[in-house]
PDB file of C-alpha atoms in Angstrom:
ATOM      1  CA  UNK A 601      83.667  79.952 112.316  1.00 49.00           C
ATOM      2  CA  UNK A 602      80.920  78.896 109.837  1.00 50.00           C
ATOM      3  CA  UNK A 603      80.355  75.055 111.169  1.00 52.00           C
ATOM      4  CA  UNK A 604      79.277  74.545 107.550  1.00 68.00           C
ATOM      5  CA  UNK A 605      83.054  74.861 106.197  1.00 72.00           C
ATOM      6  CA  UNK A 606      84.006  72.125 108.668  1.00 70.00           C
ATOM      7  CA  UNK A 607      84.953  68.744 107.522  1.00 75.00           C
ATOM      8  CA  UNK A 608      84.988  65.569 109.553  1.00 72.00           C
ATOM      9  CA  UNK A 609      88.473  64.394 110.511  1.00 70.00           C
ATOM     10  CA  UNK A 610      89.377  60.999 108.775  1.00 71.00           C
ATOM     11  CA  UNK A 611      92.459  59.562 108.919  1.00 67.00           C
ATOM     12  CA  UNK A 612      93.394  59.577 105.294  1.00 71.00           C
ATOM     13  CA  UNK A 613      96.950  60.921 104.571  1.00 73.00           C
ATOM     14  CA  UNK A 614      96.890  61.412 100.768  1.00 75.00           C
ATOM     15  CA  UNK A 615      95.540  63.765  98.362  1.00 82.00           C
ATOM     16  CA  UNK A 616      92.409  62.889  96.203  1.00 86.00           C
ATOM     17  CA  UNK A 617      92.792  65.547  94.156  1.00 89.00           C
ATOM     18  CA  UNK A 618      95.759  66.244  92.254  1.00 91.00           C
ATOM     19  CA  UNK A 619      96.975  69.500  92.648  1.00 95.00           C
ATOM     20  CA  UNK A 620      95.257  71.226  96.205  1.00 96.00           C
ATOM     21  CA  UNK A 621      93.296  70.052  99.048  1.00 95.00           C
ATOM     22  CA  UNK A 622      92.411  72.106 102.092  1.00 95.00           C
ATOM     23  CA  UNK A 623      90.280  71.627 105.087  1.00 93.00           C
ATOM     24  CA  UNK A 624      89.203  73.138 108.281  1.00 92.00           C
ATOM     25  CA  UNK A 625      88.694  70.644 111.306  1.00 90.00           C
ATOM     26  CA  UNK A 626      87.833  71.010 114.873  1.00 87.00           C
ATOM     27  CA  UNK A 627      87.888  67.765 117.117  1.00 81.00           C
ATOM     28  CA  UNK A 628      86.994  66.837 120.010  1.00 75.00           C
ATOM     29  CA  UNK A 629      87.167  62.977 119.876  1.00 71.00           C
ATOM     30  CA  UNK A 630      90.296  62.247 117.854  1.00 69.00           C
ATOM     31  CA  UNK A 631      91.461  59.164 115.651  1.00 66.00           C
ATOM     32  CA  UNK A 632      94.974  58.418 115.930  1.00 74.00           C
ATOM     33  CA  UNK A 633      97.209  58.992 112.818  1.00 78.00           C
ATOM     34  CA  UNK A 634     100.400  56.919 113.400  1.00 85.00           C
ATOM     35  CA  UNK A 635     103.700  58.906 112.577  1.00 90.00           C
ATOM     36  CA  UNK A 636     103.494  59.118 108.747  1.00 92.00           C
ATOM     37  CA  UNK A 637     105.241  61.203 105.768  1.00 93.00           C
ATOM     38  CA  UNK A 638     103.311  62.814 102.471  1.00 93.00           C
ATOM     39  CA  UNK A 639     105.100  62.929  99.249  1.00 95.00           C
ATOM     40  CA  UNK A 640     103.506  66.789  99.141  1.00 96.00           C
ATOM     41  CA  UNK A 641     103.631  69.908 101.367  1.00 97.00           C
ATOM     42  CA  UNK A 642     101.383  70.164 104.410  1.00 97.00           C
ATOM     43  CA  UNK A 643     100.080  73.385 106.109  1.00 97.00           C
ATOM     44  CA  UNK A 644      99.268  73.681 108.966  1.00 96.00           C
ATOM     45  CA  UNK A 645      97.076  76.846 110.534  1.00 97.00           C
ATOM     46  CA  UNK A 646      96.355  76.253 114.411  1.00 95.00           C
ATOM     47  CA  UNK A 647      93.743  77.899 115.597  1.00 93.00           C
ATOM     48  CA  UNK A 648      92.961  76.226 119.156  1.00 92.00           C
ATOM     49  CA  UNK A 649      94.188  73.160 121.557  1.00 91.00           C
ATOM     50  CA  UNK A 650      96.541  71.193 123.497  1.00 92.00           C
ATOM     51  CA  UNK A 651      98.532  70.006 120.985  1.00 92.00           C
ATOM     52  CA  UNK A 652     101.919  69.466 119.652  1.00 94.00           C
ATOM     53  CA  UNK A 653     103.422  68.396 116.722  1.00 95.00           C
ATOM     54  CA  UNK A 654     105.958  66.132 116.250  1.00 95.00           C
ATOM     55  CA  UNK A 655     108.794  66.284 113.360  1.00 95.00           C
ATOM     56  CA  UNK A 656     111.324  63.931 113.165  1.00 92.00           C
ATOM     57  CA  UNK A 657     112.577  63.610 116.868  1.00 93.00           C
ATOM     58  CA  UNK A 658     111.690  67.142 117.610  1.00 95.00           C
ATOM     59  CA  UNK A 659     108.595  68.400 119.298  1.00 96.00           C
ATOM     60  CA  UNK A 660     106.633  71.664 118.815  1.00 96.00           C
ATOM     61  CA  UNK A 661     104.177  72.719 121.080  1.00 95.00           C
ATOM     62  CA  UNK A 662     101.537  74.891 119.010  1.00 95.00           C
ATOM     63  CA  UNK A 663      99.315  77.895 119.922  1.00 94.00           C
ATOM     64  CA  UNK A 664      96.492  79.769 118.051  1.00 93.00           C
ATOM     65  CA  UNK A 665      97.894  81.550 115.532  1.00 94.00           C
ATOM     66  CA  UNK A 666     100.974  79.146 114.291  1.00 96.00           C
ATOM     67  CA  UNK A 667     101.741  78.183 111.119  1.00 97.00           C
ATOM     68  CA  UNK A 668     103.651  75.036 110.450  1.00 97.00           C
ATOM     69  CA  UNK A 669     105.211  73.771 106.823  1.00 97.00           C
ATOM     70  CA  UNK A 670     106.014  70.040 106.702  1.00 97.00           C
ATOM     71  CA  UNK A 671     107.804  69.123 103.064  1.00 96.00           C
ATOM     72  CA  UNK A 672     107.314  65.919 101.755  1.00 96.00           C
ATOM     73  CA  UNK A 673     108.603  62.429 103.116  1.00 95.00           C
ATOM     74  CA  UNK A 674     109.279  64.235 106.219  1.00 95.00           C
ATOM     75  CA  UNK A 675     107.883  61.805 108.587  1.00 95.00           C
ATOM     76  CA  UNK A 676     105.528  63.485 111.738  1.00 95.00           C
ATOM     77  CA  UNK A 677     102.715  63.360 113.568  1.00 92.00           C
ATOM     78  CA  UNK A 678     100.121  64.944 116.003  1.00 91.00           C
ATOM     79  CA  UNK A 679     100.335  64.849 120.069  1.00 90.00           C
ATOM     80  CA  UNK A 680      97.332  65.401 121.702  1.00 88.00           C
ATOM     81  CA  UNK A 681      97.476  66.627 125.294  1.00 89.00           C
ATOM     82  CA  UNK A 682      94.304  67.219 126.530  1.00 85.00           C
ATOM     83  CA  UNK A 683      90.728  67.196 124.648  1.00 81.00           C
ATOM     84  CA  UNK A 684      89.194  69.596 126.939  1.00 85.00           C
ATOM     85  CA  UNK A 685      89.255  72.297 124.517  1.00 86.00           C
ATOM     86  CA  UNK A 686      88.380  71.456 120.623  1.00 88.00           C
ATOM     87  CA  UNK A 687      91.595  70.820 118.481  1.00 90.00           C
ATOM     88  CA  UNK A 688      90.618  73.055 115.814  1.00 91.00           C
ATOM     89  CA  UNK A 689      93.258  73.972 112.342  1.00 93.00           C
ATOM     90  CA  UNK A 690      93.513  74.226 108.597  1.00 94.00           C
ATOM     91  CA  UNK A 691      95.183  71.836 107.070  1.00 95.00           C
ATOM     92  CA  UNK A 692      96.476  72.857 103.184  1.00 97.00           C
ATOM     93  CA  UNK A 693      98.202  70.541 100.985  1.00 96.00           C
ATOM     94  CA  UNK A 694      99.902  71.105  97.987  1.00 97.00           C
ATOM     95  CA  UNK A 695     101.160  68.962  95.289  1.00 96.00           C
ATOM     96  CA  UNK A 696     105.323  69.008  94.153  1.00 96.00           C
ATOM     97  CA  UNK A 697     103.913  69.282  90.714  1.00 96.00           C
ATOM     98  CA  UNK A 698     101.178  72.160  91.463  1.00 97.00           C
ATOM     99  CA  UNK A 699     104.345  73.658  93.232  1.00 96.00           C
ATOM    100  CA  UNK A 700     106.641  73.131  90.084  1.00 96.00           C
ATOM    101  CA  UNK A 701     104.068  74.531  87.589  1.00 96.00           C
ATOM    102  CA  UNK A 702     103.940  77.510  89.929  1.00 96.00           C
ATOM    103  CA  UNK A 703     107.970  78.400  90.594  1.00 95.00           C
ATOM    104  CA  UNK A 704     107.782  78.144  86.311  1.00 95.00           C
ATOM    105  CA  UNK A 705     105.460  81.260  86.910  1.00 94.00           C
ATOM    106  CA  UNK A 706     107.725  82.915  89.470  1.00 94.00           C
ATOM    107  CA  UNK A 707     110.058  81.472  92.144  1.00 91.00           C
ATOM    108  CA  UNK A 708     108.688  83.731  94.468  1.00 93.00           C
ATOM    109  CA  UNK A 709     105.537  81.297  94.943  1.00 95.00           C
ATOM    110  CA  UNK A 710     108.070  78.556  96.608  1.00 95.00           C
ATOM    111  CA  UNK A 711     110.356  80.502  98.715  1.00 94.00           C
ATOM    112  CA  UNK A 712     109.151  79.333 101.911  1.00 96.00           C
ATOM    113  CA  UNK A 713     109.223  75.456 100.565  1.00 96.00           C
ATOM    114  CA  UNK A 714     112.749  75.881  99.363  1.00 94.00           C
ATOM    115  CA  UNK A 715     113.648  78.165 102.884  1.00 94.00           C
ATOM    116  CA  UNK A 716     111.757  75.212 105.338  1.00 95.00           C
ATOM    117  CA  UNK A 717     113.604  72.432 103.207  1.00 93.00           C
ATOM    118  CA  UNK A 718     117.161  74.444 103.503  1.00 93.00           C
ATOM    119  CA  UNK A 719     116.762  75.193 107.056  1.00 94.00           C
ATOM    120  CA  UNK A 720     114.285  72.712 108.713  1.00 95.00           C
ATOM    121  CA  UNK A 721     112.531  75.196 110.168  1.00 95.00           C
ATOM    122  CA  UNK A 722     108.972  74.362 110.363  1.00 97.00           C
ATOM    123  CA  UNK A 723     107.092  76.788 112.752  1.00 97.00           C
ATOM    124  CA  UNK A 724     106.270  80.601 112.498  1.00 97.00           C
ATOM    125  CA  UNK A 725     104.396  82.267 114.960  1.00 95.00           C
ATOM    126  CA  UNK A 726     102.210  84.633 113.751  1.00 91.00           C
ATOM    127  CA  UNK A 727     100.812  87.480 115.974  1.00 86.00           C
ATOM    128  CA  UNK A 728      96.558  88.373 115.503  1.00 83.00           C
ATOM    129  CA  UNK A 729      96.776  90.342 112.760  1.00 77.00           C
ATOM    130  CA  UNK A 730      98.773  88.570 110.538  1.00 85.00           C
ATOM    131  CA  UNK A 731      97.307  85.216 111.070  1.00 89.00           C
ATOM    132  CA  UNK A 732      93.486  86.543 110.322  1.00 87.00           C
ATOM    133  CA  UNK A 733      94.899  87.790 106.794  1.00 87.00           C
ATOM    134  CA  UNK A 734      95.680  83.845 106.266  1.00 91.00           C
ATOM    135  CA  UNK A 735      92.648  82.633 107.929  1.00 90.00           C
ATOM    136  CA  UNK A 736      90.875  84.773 105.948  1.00 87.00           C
ATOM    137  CA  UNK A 737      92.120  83.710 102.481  1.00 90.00           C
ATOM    138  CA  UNK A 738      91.823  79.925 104.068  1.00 92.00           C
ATOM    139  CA  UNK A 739      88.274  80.501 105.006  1.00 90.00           C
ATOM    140  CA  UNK A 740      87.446  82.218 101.495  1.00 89.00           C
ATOM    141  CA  UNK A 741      89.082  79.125  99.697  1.00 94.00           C
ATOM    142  CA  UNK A 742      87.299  76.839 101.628  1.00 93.00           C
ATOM    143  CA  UNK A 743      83.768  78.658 100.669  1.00 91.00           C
ATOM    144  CA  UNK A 744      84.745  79.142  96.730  1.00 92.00           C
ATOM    145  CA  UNK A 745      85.217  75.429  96.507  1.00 92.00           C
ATOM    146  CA  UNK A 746      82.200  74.246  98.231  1.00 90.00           C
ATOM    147  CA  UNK A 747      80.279  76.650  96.691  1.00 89.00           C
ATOM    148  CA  UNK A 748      78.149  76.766  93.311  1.00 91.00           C
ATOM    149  CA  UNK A 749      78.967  80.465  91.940  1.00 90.00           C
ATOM    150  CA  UNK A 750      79.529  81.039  88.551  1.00 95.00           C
ATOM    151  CA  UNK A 751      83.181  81.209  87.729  1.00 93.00           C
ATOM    152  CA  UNK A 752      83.624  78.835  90.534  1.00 94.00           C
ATOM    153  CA  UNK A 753      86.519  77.083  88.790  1.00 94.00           C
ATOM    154  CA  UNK A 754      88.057  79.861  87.379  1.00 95.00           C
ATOM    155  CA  UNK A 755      88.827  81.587  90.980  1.00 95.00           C
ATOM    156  CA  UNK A 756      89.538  78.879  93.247  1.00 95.00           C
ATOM    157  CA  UNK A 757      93.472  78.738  91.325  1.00 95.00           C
ATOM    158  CA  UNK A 758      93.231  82.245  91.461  1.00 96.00           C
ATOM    159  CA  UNK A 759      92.504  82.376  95.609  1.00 95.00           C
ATOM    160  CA  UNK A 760      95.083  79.006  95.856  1.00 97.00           C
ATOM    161  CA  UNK A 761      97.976  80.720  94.286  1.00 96.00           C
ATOM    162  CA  UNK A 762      96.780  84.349  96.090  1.00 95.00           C
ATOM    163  CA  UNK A 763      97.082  81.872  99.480  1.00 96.00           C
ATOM    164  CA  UNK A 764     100.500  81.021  98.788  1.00 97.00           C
ATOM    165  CA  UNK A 765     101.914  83.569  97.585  1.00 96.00           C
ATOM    166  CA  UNK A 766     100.931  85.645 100.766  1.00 94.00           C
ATOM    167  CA  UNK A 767     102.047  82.697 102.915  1.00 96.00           C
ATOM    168  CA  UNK A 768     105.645  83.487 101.097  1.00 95.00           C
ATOM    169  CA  UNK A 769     105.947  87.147 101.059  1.00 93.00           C
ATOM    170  CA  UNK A 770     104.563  87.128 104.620  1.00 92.00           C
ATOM    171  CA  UNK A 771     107.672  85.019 105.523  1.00 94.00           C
ATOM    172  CA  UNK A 772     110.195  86.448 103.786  1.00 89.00           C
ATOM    173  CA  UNK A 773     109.633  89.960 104.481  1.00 83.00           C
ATOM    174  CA  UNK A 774     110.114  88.351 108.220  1.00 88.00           C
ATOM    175  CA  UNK A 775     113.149  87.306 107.430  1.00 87.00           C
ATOM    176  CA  UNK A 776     114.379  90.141 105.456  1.00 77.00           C
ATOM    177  CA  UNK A 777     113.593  93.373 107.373  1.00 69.00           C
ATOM    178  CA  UNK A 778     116.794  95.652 106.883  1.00 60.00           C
ATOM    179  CA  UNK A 779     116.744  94.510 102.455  1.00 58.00           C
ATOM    180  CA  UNK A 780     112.796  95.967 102.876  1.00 57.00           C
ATOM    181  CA  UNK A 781     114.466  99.422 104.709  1.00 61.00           C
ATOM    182  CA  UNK A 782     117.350  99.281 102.086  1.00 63.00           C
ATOM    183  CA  UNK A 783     115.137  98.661  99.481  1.00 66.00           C
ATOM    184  CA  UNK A 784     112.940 101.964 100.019  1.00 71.00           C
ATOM    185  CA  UNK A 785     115.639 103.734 101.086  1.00 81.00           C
ATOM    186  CA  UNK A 786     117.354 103.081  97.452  1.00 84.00           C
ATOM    187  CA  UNK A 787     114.207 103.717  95.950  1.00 85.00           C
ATOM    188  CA  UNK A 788     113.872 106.939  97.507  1.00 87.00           C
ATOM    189  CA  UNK A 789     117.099 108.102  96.269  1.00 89.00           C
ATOM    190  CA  UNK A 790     116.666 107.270  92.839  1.00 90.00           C
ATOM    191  CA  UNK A 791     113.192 108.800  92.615  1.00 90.00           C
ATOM    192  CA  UNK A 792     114.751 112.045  93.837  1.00 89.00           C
ATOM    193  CA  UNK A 793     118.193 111.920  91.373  1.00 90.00           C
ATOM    194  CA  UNK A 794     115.273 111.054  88.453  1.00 91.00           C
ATOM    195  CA  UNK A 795     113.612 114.462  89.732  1.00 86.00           C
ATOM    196  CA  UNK A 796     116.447 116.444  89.197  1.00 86.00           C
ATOM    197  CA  UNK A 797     117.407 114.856  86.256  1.00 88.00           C
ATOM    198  CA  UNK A 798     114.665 114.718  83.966  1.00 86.00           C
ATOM    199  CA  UNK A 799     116.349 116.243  80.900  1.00 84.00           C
ATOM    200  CA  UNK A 800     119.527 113.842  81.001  1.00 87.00           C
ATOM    201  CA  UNK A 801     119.859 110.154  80.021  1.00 87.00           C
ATOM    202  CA  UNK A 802     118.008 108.362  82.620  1.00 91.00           C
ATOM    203  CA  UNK A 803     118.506 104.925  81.080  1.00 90.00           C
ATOM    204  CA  UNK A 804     118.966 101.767  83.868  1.00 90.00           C
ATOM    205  CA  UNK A 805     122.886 101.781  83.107  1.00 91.00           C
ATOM    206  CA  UNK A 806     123.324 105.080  83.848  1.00 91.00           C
ATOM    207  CA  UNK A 807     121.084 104.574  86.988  1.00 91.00           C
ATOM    208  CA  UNK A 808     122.657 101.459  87.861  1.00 89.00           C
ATOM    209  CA  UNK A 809     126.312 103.512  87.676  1.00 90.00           C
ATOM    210  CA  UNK A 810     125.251 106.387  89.819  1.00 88.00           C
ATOM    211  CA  UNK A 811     123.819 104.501  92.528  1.00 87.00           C
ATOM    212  CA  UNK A 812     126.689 101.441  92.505  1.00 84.00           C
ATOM    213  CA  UNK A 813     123.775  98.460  92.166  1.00 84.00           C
ATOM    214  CA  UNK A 814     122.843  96.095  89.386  1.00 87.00           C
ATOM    215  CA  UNK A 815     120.082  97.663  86.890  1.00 86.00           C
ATOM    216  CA  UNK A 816     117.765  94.445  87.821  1.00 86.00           C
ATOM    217  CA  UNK A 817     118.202  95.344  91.186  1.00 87.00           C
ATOM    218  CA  UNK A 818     116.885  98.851  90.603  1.00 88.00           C
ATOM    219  CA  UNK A 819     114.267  97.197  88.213  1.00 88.00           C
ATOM    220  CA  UNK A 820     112.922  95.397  90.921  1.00 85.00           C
ATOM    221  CA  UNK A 821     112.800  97.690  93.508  1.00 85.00           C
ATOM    222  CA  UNK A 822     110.442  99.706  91.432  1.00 87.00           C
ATOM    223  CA  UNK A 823     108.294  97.044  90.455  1.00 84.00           C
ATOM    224  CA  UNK A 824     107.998  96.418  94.340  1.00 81.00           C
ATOM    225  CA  UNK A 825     107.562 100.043  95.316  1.00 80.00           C
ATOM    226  CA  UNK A 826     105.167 101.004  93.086  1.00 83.00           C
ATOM    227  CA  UNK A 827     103.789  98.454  90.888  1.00 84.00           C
ATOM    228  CA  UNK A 828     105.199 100.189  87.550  1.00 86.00           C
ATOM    229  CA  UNK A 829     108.974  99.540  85.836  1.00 89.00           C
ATOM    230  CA  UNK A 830     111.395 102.661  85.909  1.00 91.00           C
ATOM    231  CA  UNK A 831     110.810 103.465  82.221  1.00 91.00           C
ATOM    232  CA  UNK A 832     107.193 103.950  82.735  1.00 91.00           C
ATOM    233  CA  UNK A 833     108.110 106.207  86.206  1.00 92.00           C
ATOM    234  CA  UNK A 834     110.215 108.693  84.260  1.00 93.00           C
ATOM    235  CA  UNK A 835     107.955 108.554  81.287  1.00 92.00           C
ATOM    236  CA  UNK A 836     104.606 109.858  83.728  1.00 92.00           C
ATOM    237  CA  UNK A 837     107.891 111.954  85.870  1.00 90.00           C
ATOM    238  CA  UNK A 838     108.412 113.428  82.377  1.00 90.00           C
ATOM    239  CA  UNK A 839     105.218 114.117  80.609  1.00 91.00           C
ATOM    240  CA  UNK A 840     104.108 115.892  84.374  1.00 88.00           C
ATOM    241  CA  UNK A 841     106.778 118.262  83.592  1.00 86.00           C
ATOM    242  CA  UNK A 842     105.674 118.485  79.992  1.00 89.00           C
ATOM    243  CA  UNK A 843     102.197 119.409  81.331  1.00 86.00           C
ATOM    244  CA  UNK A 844     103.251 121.847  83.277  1.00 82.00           C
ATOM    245  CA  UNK A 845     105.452 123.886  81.172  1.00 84.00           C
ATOM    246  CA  UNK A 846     102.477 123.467  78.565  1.00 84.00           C
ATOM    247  CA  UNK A 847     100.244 125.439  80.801  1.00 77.00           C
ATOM    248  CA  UNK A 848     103.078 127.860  81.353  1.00 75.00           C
ATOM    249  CA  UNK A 849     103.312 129.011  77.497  1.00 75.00           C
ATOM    250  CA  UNK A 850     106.439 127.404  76.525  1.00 80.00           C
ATOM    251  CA  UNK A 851     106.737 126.066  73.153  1.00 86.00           C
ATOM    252  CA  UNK A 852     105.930 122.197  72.662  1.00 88.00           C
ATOM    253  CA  UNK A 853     108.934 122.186  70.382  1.00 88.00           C
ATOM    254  CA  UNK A 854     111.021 123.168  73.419  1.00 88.00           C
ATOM    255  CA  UNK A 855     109.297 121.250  76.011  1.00 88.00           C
ATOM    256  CA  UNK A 856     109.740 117.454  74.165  1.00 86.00           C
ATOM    257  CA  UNK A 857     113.504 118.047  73.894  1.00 86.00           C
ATOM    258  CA  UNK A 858     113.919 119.721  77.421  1.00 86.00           C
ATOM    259  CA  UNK A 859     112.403 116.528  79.061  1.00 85.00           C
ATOM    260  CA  UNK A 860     114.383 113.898  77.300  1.00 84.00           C
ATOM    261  CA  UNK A 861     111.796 112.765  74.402  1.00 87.00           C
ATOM    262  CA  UNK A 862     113.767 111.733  71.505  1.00 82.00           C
ATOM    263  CA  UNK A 863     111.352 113.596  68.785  1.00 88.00           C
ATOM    264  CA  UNK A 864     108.021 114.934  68.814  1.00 90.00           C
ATOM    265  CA  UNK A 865     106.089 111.205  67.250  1.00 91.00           C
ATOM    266  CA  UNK A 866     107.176 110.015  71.093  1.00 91.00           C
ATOM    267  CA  UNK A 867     106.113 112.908  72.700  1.00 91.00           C
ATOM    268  CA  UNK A 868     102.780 113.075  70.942  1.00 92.00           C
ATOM    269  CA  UNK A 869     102.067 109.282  71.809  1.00 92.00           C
ATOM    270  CA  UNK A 870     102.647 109.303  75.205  1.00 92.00           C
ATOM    271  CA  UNK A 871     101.404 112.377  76.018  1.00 92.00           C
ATOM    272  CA  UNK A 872      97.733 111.234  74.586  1.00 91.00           C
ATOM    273  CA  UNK A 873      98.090 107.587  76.259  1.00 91.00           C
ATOM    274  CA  UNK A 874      98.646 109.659  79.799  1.00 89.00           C
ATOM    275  CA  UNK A 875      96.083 112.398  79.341  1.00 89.00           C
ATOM    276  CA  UNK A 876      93.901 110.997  76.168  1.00 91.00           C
ATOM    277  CA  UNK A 877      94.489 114.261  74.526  1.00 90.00           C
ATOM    278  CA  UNK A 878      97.107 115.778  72.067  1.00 91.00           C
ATOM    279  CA  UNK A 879      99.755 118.207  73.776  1.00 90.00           C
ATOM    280  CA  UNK A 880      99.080 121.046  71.117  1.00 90.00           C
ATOM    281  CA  UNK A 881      95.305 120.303  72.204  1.00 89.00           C
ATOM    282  CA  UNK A 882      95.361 120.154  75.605  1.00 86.00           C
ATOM    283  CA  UNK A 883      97.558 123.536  75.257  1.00 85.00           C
ATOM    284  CA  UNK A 884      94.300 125.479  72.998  1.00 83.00           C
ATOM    285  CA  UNK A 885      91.717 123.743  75.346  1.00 80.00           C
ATOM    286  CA  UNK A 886      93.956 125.281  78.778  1.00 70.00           C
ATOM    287  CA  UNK A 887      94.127 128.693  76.762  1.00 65.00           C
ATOM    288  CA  UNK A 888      90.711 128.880  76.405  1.00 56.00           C
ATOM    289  CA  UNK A 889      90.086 128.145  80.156  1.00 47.00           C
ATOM    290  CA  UNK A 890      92.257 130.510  80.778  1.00 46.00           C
ATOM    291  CA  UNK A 891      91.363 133.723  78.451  1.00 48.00           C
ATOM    292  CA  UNK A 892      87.884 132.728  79.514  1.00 47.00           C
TER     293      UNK A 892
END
């Protein structure tokens, strides 16, 4: 660890700055921090030492590699066993209001505050892997902000909101294993029915009756699968097709209203977004490779 990202342990428990602050601290000599509650959330990343933590009347014993949540006005505190090894951690807070601003974005940015407040369940174990993904994004946080690149302030939201929003799908996929298998599984499905059904009504109703699930649903597993909405996977399903039976000599005429295009205007403009080139075109430029 870069001893330059380190910051020297002080026993202040409230944010100076109003939406973020995060550290990384290893300690050898500790100050004692009485039991104490925030009115924000506090992170915890462990990384080494024999240390608990206490939460209300329950204690955790930590290990490299932990992650801990503690919502606000939840009162706690830190146990230290032995200082024989360094008691080194991240520590990440984050403002109600920063978190407000960002569930207006998306409510997937507070899952985990809303599932630790629901549940009061603090600590997640992490194995190697998964824990030097976080470290990573802590550590490249940590180096944006104390650093003097240009676009400085532009990024460091960017790599705060990239930092929590990987702390929450980390966590929920967790917790949701058998929706993630479902979820490709349906996807799967309905990429093979689109396949075979490229020159019928493909709209998300008619999806959403065939497979017995809500059209948002199907909306969203797309968006998750593959990054694009359905519409846009049967448009690129359909123009593929297009091209091909292009290049195999059948009229344009009959190749738009095979593939479920409404008229030729929609053809022509999405064929020359795809390929940047008109379908009559790209037909005369093929037939010249061809008769070459």
């Amino acid at each position: 660890m870069k001893k330059e990202l380190r910051t020297q342990f002080l026993t202040r428990q409230h944010m100076v700055s109003k939406d973020f602050e995060i550290y990384y601290y290893s300690d050898t000599t500790l100050l004692k921090v009485e039991n104490h509650a925030h009115n924000y959330y506090e992170f915890y990343f462990f990384l080494e030492g024999d240390v608990s933590i206490q939460i209300g009347s329950d204690i955790y014993p930590v290990q490299f590699g932990d992650i801990m949540l503690i919502p606000p006005h939840i009162y706690h505190h830190s146990i230290i066993h032995s200082s024989k090894v360094p008691y080194r951690r991240f520590i990440f807070w984050i403002s109600q209001e920063y978190c407000n601003y960002l569930a207006q974005i998306s409510p997937d940015y507070v899952y985990l505050m809303h599932h630790v407040q629901a549940t009061h369940t603090y600590l997640y174990h992490n194995d190697r892997v998964s824990f030097n993904a976080v470290q990573s994004k802590a550590l490249r946080l940590i180096e944006e902000m104390q650093s003097d690149k240009f676009g400085k302030e532009a990024q460091i939201p960017l790599s705060v909101n990239d930092l929590i929003l990987h702390l929450n799908r980390m966590i929920y996929e967790r917790l949701h294993p058998a929706r993630q298998h479902e979820g490709l599984a349906l996807y799967q499905n309905i990429s093979q029915y689109i396949e075979e059904h490229l020159n019928e009504d493909l709209s998300l109703d008619r999806l959403a009756r065939e497979f017995y699930v809500s059209k948002y649903h199907i909306a969203h597993i797309f968006k998750d699968s593959i990054g694009i909405s359905v519409h846009q996977y049967i448009t690129k399903k359909r123009l593929d097709q297009c091209r091909e039976a292009i290049l195999g000599n059948m009229s344009i005429t009959e190749i738009y209203q095979l593939f479920g295009f409404r008229d030729y205007s929609s053809f022509y403009r999405a064929f020359k977004k795809e390929y940047g080139i008109s379908p009559k075109d790209y037909r005369d430029m093929n037939s010249l490779i061809l008769n070459h």
